[in-house]
Coordinates of C-alpha atoms in Angstrom, one line a residue:
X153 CA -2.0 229.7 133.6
X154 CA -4.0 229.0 130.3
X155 CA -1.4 228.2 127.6
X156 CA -3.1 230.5 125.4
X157 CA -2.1 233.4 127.7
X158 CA 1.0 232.1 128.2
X159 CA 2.1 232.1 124.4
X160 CA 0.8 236.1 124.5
X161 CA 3.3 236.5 127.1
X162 CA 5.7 235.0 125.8
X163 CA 5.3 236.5 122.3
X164 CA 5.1 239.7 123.6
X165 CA 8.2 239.6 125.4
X166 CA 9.8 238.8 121.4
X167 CA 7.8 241.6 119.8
X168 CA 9.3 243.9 122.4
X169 CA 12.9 243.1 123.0
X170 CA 14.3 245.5 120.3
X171 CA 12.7 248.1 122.6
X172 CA 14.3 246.9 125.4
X173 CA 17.7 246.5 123.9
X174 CA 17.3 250.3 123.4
X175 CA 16.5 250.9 126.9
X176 CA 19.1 249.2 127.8
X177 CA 21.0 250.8 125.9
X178 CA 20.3 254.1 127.2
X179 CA 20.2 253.3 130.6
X180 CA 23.7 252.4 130.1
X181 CA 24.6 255.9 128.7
X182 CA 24.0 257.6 132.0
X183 CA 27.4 257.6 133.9
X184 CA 25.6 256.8 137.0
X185 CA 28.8 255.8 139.3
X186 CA 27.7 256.8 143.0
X187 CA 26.7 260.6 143.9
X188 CA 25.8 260.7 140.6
X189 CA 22.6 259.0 140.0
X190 CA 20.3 262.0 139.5
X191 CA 20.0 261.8 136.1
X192 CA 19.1 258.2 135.9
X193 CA 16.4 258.3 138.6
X194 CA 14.8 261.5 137.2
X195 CA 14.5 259.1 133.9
X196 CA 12.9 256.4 135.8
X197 CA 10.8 259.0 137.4
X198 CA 9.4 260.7 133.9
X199 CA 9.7 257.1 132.4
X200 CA 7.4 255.2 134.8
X201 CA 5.2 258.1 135.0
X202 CA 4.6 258.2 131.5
X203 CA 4.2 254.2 131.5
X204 CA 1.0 254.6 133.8
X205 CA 2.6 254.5 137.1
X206 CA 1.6 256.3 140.1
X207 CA 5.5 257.5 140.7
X208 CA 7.1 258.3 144.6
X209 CA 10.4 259.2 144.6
X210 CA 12.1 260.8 148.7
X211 CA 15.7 261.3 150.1
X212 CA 17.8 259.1 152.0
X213 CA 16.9 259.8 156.1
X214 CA 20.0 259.6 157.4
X215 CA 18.9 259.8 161.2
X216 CA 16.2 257.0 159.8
X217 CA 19.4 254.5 158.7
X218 CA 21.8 254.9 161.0
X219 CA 19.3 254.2 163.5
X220 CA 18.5 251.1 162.4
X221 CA 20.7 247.8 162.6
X222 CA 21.3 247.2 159.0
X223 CA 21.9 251.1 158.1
X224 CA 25.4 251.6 157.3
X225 CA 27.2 254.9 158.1
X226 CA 27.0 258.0 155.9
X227 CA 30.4 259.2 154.3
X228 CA 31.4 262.6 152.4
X229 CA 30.7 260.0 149.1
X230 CA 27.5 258.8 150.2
X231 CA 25.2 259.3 147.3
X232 CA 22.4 262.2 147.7
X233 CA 20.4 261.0 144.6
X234 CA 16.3 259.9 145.5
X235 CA 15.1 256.5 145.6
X236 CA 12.3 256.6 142.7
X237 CA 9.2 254.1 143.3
X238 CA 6.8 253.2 140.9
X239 CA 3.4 251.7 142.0
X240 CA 0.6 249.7 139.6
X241 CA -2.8 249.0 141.5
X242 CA -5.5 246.9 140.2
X243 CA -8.7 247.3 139.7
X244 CA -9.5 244.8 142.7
X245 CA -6.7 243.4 144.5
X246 CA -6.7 239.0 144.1
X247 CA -3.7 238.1 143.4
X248 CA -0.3 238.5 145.6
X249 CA 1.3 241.8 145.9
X250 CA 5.1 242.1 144.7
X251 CA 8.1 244.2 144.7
X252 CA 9.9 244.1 141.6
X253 CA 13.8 246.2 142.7
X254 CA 17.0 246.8 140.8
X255 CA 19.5 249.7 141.7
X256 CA 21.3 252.2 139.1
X257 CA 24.6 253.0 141.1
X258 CA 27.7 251.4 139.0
X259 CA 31.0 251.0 140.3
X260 CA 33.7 253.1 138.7
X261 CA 35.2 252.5 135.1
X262 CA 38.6 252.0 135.6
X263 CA 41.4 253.1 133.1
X264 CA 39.5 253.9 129.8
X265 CA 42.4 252.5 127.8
X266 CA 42.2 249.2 129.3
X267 CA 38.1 248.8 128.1
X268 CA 38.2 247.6 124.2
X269 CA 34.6 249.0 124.6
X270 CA 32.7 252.3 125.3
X271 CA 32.0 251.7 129.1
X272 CA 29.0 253.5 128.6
X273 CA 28.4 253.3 124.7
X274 CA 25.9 250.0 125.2
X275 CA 28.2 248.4 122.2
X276 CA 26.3 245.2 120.3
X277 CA 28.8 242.5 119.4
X278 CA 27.2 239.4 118.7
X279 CA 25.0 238.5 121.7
X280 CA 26.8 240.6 123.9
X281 CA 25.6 244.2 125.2
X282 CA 28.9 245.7 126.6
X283 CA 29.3 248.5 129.1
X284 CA 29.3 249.7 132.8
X285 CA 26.4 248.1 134.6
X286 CA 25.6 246.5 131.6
X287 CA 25.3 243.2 133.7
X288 CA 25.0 244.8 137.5
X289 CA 22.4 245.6 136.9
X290 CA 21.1 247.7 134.4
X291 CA 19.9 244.8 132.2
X292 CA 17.7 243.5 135.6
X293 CA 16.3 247.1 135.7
X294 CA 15.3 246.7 131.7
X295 CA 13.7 243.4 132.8
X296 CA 11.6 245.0 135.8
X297 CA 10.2 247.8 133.3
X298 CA 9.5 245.3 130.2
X299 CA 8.6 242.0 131.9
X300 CA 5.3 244.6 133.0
X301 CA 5.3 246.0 129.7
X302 CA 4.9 242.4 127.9
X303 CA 1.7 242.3 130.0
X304 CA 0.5 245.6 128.5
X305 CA 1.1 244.5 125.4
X306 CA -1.2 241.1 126.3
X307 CA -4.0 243.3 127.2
X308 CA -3.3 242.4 131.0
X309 CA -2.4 243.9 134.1
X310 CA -1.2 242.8 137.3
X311 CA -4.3 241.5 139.6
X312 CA -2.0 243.1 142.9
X313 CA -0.3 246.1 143.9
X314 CA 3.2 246.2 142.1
X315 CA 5.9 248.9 143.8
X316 CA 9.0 249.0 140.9
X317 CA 11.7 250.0 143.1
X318 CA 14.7 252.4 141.6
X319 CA 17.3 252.5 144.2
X320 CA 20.8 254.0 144.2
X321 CA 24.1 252.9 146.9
X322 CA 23.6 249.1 146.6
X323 CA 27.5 249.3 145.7
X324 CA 28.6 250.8 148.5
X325 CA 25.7 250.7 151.5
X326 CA 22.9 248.9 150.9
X327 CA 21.0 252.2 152.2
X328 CA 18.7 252.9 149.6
X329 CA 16.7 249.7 149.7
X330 CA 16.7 249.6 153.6
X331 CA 15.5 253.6 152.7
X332 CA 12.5 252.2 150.4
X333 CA 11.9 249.6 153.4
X334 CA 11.9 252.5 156.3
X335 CA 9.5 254.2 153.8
X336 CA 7.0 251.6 154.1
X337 CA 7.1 249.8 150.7
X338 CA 6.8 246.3 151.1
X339 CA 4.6 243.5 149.6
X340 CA 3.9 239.7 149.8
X341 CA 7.1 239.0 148.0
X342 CA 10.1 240.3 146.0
X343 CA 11.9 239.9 142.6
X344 CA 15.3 241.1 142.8
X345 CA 17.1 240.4 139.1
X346 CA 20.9 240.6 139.7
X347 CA 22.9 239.1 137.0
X348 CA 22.8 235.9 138.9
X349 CA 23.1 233.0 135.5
X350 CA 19.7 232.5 135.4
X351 CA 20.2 230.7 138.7
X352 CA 18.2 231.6 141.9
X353 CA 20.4 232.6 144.8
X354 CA 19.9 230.6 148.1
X355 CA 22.3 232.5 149.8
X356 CA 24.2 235.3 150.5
X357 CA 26.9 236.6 152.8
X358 CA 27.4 240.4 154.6
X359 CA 29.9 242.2 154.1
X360 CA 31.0 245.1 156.1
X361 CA 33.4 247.9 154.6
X362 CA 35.9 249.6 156.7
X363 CA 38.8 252.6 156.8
X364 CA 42.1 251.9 158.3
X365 CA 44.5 255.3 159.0
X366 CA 47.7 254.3 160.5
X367 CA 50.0 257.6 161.4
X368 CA 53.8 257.8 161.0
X369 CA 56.4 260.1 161.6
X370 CA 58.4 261.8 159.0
X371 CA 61.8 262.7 158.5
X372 CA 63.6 263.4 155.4
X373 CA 64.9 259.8 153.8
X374 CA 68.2 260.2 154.7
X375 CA 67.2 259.8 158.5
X376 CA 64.5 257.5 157.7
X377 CA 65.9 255.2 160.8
X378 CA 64.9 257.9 163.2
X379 CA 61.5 258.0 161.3
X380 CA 58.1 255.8 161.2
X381 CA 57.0 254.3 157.5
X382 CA 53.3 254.8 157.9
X383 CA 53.0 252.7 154.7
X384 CA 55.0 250.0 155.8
X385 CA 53.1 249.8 159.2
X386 CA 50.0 249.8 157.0
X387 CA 51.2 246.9 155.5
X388 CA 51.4 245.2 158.7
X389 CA 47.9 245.7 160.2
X390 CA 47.2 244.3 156.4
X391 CA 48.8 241.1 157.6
X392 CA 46.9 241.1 160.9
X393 CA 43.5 241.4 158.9
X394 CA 45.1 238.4 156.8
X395 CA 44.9 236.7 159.9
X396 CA 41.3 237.3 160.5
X397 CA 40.9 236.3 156.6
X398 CA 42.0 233.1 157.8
X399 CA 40.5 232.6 160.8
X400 CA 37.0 233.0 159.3
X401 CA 37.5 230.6 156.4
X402 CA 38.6 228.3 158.5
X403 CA 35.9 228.3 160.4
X404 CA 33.3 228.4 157.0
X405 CA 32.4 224.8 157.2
X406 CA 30.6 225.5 160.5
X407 CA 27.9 227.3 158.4
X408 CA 25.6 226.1 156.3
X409 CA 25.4 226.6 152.2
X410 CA 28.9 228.3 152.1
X411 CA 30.9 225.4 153.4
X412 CA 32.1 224.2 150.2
X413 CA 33.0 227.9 149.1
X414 CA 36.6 229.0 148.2
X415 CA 37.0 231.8 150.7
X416 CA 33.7 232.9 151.5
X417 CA 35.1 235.1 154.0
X418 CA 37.0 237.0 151.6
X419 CA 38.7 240.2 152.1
X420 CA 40.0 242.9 149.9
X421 CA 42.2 246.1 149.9
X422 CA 40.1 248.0 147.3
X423 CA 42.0 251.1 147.6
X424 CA 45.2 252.2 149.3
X425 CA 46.7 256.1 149.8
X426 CA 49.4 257.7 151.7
X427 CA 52.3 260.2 151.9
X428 CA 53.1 263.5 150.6
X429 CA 56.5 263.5 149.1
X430 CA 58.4 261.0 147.8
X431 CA 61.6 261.9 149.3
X432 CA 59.9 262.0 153.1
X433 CA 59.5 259.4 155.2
X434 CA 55.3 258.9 154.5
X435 CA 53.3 260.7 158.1
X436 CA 50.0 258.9 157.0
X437 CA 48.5 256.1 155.1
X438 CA 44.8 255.2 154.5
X439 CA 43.4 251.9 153.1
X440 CA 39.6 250.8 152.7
X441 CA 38.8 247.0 153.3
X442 CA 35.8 244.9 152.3
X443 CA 35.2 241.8 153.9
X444 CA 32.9 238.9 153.6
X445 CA 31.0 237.8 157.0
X446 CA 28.7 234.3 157.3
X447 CA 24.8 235.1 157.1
X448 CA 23.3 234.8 160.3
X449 CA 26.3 236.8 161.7
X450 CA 26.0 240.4 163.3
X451 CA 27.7 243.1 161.3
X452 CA 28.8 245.0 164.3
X453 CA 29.7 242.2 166.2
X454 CA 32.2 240.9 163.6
X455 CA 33.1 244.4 163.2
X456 CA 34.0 244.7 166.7
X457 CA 36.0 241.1 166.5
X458 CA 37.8 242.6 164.1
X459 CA 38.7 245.9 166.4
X460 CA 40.0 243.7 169.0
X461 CA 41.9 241.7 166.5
X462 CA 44.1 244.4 165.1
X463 CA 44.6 246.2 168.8
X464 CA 46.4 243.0 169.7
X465 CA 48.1 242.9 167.4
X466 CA 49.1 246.7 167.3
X467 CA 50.1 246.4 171.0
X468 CA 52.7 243.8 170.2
X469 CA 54.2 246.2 167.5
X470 CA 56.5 248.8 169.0
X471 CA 55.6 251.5 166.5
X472 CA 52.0 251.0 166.5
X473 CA 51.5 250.3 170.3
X474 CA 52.3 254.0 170.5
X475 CA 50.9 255.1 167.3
X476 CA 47.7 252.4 166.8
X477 CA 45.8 252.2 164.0
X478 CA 42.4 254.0 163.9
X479 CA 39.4 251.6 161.9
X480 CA 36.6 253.5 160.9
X481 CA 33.1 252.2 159.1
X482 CA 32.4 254.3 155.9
X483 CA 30.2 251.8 154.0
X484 CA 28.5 248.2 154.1
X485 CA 26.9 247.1 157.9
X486 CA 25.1 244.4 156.0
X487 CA 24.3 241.0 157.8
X488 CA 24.1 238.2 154.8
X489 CA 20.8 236.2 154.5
X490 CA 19.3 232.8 153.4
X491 CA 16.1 231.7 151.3
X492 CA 14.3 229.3 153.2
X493 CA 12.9 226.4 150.5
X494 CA 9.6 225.6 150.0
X495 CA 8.0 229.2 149.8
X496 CA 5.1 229.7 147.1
X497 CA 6.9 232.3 145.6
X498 CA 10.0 230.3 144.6
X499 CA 7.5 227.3 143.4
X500 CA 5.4 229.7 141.2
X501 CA 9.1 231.0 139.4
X502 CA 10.4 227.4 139.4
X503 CA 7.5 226.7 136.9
X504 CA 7.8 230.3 135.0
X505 CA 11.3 229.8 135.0
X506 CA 11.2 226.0 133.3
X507 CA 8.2 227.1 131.3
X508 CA 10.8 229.9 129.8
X509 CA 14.2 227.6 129.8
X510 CA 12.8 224.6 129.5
X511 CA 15.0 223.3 132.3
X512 CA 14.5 223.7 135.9
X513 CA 15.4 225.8 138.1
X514 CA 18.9 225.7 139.8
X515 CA 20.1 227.6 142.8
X516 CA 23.7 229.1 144.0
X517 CA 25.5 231.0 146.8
X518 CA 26.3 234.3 146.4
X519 CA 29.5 235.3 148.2
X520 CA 28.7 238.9 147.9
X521 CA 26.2 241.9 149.1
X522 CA 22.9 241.4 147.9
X523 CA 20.5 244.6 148.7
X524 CA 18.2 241.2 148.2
X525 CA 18.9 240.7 152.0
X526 CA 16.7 243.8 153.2
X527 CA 13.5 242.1 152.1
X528 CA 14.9 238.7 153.9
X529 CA 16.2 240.0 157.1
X530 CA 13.6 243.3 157.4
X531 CA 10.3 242.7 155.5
X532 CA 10.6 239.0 156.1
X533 CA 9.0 237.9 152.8
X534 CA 10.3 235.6 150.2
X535 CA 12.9 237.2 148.3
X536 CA 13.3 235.7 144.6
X537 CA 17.3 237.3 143.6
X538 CA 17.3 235.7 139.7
X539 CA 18.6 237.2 137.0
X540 CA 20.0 237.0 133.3
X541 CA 23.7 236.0 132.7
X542 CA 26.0 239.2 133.0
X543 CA 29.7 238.7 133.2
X544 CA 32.7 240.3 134.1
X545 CA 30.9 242.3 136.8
X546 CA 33.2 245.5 138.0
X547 CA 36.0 244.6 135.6
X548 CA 37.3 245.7 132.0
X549 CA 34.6 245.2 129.4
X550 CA 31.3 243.9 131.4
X551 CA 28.5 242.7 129.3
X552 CA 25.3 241.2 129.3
X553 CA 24.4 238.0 127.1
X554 CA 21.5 239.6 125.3
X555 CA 19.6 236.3 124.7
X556 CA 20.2 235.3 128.4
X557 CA 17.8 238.9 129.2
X558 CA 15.3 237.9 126.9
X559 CA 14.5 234.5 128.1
X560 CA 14.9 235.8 131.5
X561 CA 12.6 238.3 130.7
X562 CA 9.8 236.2 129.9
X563 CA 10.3 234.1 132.8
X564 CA 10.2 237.0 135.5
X565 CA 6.8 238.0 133.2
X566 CA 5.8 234.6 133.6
X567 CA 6.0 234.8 137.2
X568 CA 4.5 238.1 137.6
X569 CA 1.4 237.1 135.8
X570 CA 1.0 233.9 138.0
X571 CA 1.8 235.3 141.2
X572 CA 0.2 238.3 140.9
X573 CA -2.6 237.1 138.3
X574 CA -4.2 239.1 135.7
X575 CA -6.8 241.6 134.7
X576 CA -7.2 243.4 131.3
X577 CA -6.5 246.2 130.4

């Protein structure tokens, strides 16, 4: 790139970062925890429209996902909000054709009194931007929309066709991306900008989610021997899943990039319910589990391992070989992924990213979902997850460093210009 176009970029990322620190801002504002994402995508709808995009926005097909091997089940929370899709063409098409992503879904807030901030007030302290999804990944989202609008404010346009994807459930399914896939969006390759330390991921793992109902049988306390603790039996298919925990992470150096990571196969009870009265022996307990699988791994066949696992285990227990547990999906069938080396794409935002930083670019392993993993695993095309520094994802008090975004920023407009090339305005 001609270092004369390269400074515009780059200045016009700084003469516009106050306007994205207000749209970040506001796209913080909108209480978008899942089922209710409406609001948001109706803003990126009127917003992208008014910005000069030709804008799509559809349903989730259920029939469509579950049909397909890396659709996840549909549950009474599944979110019913669109998937919004702006498109730039060019003039003539030259350059490579890209799909810039980011999803609006946020994970729930938590007790208010434990946040010193506004979860959704977009509070400036310092060089921090605090709030829900400040980091996950609402400041990726600002990036998409103004990393394109540095351009316009160059006088240029992307030489390609550019689909700015809006989606919703990457916390919980991973359906709406696979929904913009089934759709028939796809391109040459993809930018995904998840808070990921201004690193780019080289892997990622699945993760499947799961609903465990164990049944007891109730009797008023006093009689509690003559009874069945459905809690307490919950508690000990929770050891038998510890089990599997184990098993798995013991077997993590067999597979390659998350060998030397702490538990990669880690596995969480999220959420845990049960009983009616607190002076009856509990009849019921429910408890959801996420859990960590290697890349290259089948979700349903580790789900099924898992099934077999915790019937063994339930037919040694005298309670629960008569009562056993039922496991039900009601979230994540996600297989985990891995970014080949050497693709053009990575090269060309190796030298944006060092032409931005000044430093070159680093990768990591991401022990977590990435919706990053329907353009690895589906489109097959290089998929580029790289993102400003956000911390404190899903916790008290997330933030974004703000000066993290704006060098980011011009890096991903960097790497549109050269992968895509340029045309004025």
């Amino acid at each position: 790139m001609d270092q004369q176009v390269r400074d515009k970029i780059l200045k016009a990322v700084d003469d516009g970062f106050d306007d994205q620190i207000a749209y970040l801002q506001k796209l913080v504002s909108f209480r978008s925890q899942r089922g209710e994402e409406r609001p948001i995508q109706d803003f990126f709808f009127r917003d992208l429209a008014a910005r000069g995009f030709a804008v799509d926005r559809f349903e989730m097909n259920e029939a469509m996902l579950i049909a397909h091997e890396g659709g996840a089940p549909f549950s009474a929370e599944h979110s019913a909000a669109p998937i919004v899709v702006g498109t730039l063409y060019p003039r003539e098409e030259v350059g490579h054709s890209l799909i810039l992503q980011h999803h609006v879904d946020v994970v729930p807030v938590g007790p208010l009194d434990m946040w010193e901030h506004d979860p959704y007030g977009g509070e400036i302290v310092g060089n921090r931007l605090y709030g829900r999804g400040a980091g996950d990944m609402k400041a990726g989202a600002s990036a998409n929309v103004f990393a394109l609008e540095a351009l316009r404010r160059a006088g240029l346009r992307p030489a390609a066709t550019v689909h700015l994807e809006s989606v919703v459930e990457e916390e919980a399914t991973g359906n709406g991306a696979l929904q913009a896939f089934l759709q028939g969006y796809t391109a040459e390759a993809a930018l995904v900008p998840e808070p990921e330390q201004e690193t780019l991921v080289r892997a990622a793992c699945g993760v499947l989610w799961f609903e465990v109902e164990v049944r007891g049988i109730p009797v008023h306390v006093h009689q509690m021997g003559e009874g069945a603790n459905a809690i307490d039996a919950a508690y000990r298919v929770i050891g038998a899943l510890r089990e599997i925990e184990a098993k798995w992470n013991a077997e993590a150096p067999e597979y390659a990039h998350f060998s030397g990571k702490q538990l990669p196969a880690n596995l969480n009870i999220g959420k845990i319910e049960g009983g009616d009265w607190g002076s009856s022996v509990p009849a019921w307990c429910r408890f959801q589990v996420r859990v960590a699988i290697q890349p290259g791994e089948k979700a349903q066949a580790k789900f099924r391992e898992i099934e077999d696992h915790v019937a063994r285990f339930a037919r040694a227990d005298r309670f629960l070989a008569q009562h056993p547990p039922r496991l039900t999906q009601n979230g994540f069938n996600a297989e985990g992924y891995i970014l080949e080396p050497g693709s053009e794409a990575e090269k060309v935002l190796g030298i944006a990213h060092e032409a931005a930083f000044g430093t070159p670019l680093e990768t990591r392993i991401a022990p977590a979902y990435l919706d990053a993993r329907v353009f690895a695993l589906y489109h097959q095309i290089p998929v580029l997850c790289y993102g400003p520094k956000g911390y404190v994802s899903h916790g008290f008090d997330e933030y974004v460093d703000l000066e993290s975004l704006r060098t980011t920023t011009k890096s991903m407009a960097l790497f549109i210009a050269e992968w895509c090339g340029t045309e004025a305005l």
